[in-house]
Amino acid sequence: MPRRRERIGWRGGRGLIQGCLLEAALSRGDLSETEWRVLKGLLPIEAANRGRGRRPEQNRSIINGILWRLRCWAPWRDVPPKYGHWNTIYRRFRR
């Protein structure tokens, strides 16, 4: 029986490995639970505790996107979509 080539690709934040879709989980360089608990109190308040107005994006994913970009030295537009929109991540970094 001939061997098939294994295909590895990415589609919309999900990995396709040997025909199985995998959800994008925490990456190797993302914040651990302990690190996140330390930083959580230093960031803008969560959406549930805010008043009216535009809701903030998820803080943890944005921080992980900033850390990814600083580790890789990639352009802001190349930040993976699993961390959120690149412009949101950039604006939070500038703030």
mmCIF file of C-alpha atoms in Angstrom:
data_model
loop_
_atom_site.group_PDB
_atom_site.id
_atom_site.type_symbol
_atom_site.label_atom_id
_atom_site.label_comp_id
_atom_site.label_asym_id
_atom_site.label_seq_id
_atom_site.Cartn_x
_atom_site.Cartn_y
_atom_site.Cartn_z
ATOM 1 C CA MET A 1 0.000 0.000 0.000
ATOM 2 C CA PRO A 2 1.548 3.374 -1.004
ATOM 3 C CA ARG A 3 2.162 5.888 1.762
ATOM 4 C CA ARG A 4 0.235 9.114 1.640
ATOM 5 C CA ARG A 5 1.950 12.397 2.261
ATOM 6 C CA GLU A 6 0.859 14.017 5.496
ATOM 7 C CA ARG A 7 -0.611 17.443 4.975
ATOM 8 C CA ILE A 8 -0.210 20.149 7.566
ATOM 9 C CA GLY A 9 -1.872 23.498 6.961
ATOM 10 C CA TRP A 10 -3.761 26.286 8.685
ATOM 11 C CA ARG A 11 -7.268 27.457 7.961
ATOM 12 C CA GLY A 12 -8.854 30.266 9.933
ATOM 13 C CA GLY A 13 -7.021 29.668 13.195
ATOM 14 C CA ARG A 14 -7.512 25.904 13.132
ATOM 15 C CA GLY A 15 -4.817 23.390 12.317
ATOM 16 C CA LEU A 16 -5.412 20.659 9.758
ATOM 17 C CA ILE A 17 -3.276 17.644 10.585
ATOM 18 C CA GLN A 18 -3.901 14.338 8.801
ATOM 19 C CA GLY A 19 -7.439 15.402 7.932
ATOM 20 C CA CYS A 20 -8.412 16.306 11.518
ATOM 21 C CA LEU A 21 -9.299 19.830 12.561
ATOM 22 C CA LEU A 22 -7.668 20.975 15.792
ATOM 23 C CA GLU A 23 -8.629 24.084 17.741
ATOM 24 C CA ALA A 24 -5.807 26.555 18.211
ATOM 25 C CA ALA A 25 -4.936 26.310 21.898
ATOM 26 C CA LEU A 26 -2.310 28.057 23.963
ATOM 27 C CA SER A 27 0.966 28.425 22.126
ATOM 28 C CA ARG A 28 4.344 27.704 23.653
ATOM 29 C CA GLY A 29 5.068 31.351 24.527
ATOM 30 C CA ASP A 30 1.610 32.322 25.813
ATOM 31 C CA LEU A 31 1.037 33.405 29.397
ATOM 32 C CA SER A 32 0.598 30.671 31.987
ATOM 33 C CA GLU A 33 -2.201 30.847 34.563
ATOM 34 C CA THR A 34 0.216 32.081 37.236
ATOM 35 C CA GLU A 35 1.616 34.847 35.016
ATOM 36 C CA TRP A 36 -1.896 35.847 33.956
ATOM 37 C CA ARG A 37 -3.115 36.164 37.577
ATOM 38 C CA VAL A 38 -0.253 38.593 38.284
ATOM 39 C CA LEU A 39 -0.941 40.764 35.216
ATOM 40 C CA LYS A 40 -4.744 40.671 35.334
ATOM 41 C CA GLY A 41 -5.036 43.361 38.023
ATOM 42 C CA LEU A 42 -2.797 45.761 36.084
ATOM 43 C CA LEU A 43 -4.898 45.795 32.901
ATOM 44 C CA PRO A 44 -8.098 47.684 31.982
ATOM 45 C CA ILE A 45 -11.214 46.339 33.684
ATOM 46 C CA GLU A 46 -13.105 43.426 32.173
ATOM 47 C CA ALA A 47 -16.183 43.938 29.996
ATOM 48 C CA ALA A 48 -18.539 42.534 32.653
ATOM 49 C CA ASN A 49 -17.522 45.220 35.174
ATOM 50 C CA ARG A 50 -17.646 48.173 32.771
ATOM 51 C CA GLY A 51 -20.415 50.622 32.198
ATOM 52 C CA ARG A 52 -21.735 51.672 28.810
ATOM 53 C CA GLY A 53 -19.689 52.054 25.662
ATOM 54 C CA ARG A 54 -17.618 49.834 23.441
ATOM 55 C CA ARG A 55 -16.572 46.597 25.093
ATOM 56 C CA PRO A 56 -12.832 45.885 25.327
ATOM 57 C CA GLU A 57 -11.347 42.892 23.579
ATOM 58 C CA GLN A 58 -10.170 39.931 25.603
ATOM 59 C CA ASN A 59 -7.150 41.169 27.549
ATOM 60 C CA ARG A 60 -5.321 37.847 27.775
ATOM 61 C CA SER A 61 -5.375 37.130 24.034
ATOM 62 C CA ILE A 62 -4.215 40.672 23.238
ATOM 63 C CA ILE A 63 -1.300 40.421 25.681
ATOM 64 C CA ASN A 64 -0.391 37.048 24.161
ATOM 65 C CA GLY A 65 -0.514 38.663 20.688
ATOM 66 C CA ILE A 66 1.810 41.442 21.826
ATOM 67 C CA LEU A 67 4.216 38.898 23.307
ATOM 68 C CA TRP A 68 4.095 36.825 20.085
ATOM 69 C CA ARG A 69 4.953 39.872 17.994
ATOM 70 C CA LEU A 70 7.827 40.895 20.287
ATOM 71 C CA ARG A 71 9.249 37.353 20.262
ATOM 72 C CA CYS A 72 9.071 36.931 16.482
ATOM 73 C CA TRP A 73 9.870 40.481 15.348
ATOM 74 C CA ALA A 74 7.219 40.095 12.671
ATOM 75 C CA PRO A 75 5.186 42.998 11.261
ATOM 76 C CA TRP A 76 1.996 43.786 13.188
ATOM 77 C CA ARG A 77 -0.143 42.591 10.280
ATOM 78 C CA ASP A 78 1.369 39.107 10.613
ATOM 79 C CA VAL A 79 0.098 38.508 14.164
ATOM 80 C CA PRO A 80 -2.004 35.300 14.020
ATOM 81 C CA PRO A 81 -5.770 35.924 14.037
ATOM 82 C CA LYS A 82 -6.228 33.701 17.110
ATOM 83 C CA TYR A 83 -4.935 36.640 19.186
ATOM 84 C CA GLY A 84 -7.414 39.105 17.696
ATOM 85 C CA HIS A 85 -7.259 41.739 14.962
ATOM 86 C CA TRP A 86 -3.721 43.026 14.415
ATOM 87 C CA ASN A 87 -4.745 46.685 14.691
ATOM 88 C CA THR A 88 -6.415 46.132 18.071
ATOM 89 C CA ILE A 89 -3.253 44.459 19.352
ATOM 90 C CA TYR A 90 -1.105 47.293 17.989
ATOM 91 C CA ARG A 91 -3.266 50.013 19.565
ATOM 92 C CA ARG A 92 -3.207 48.289 22.949
ATOM 93 C CA PHE A 93 0.581 47.964 22.678
ATOM 94 C CA ARG A 94 0.897 51.692 21.949
ATOM 95 C CA ARG A 95 -1.393 52.566 24.866
#
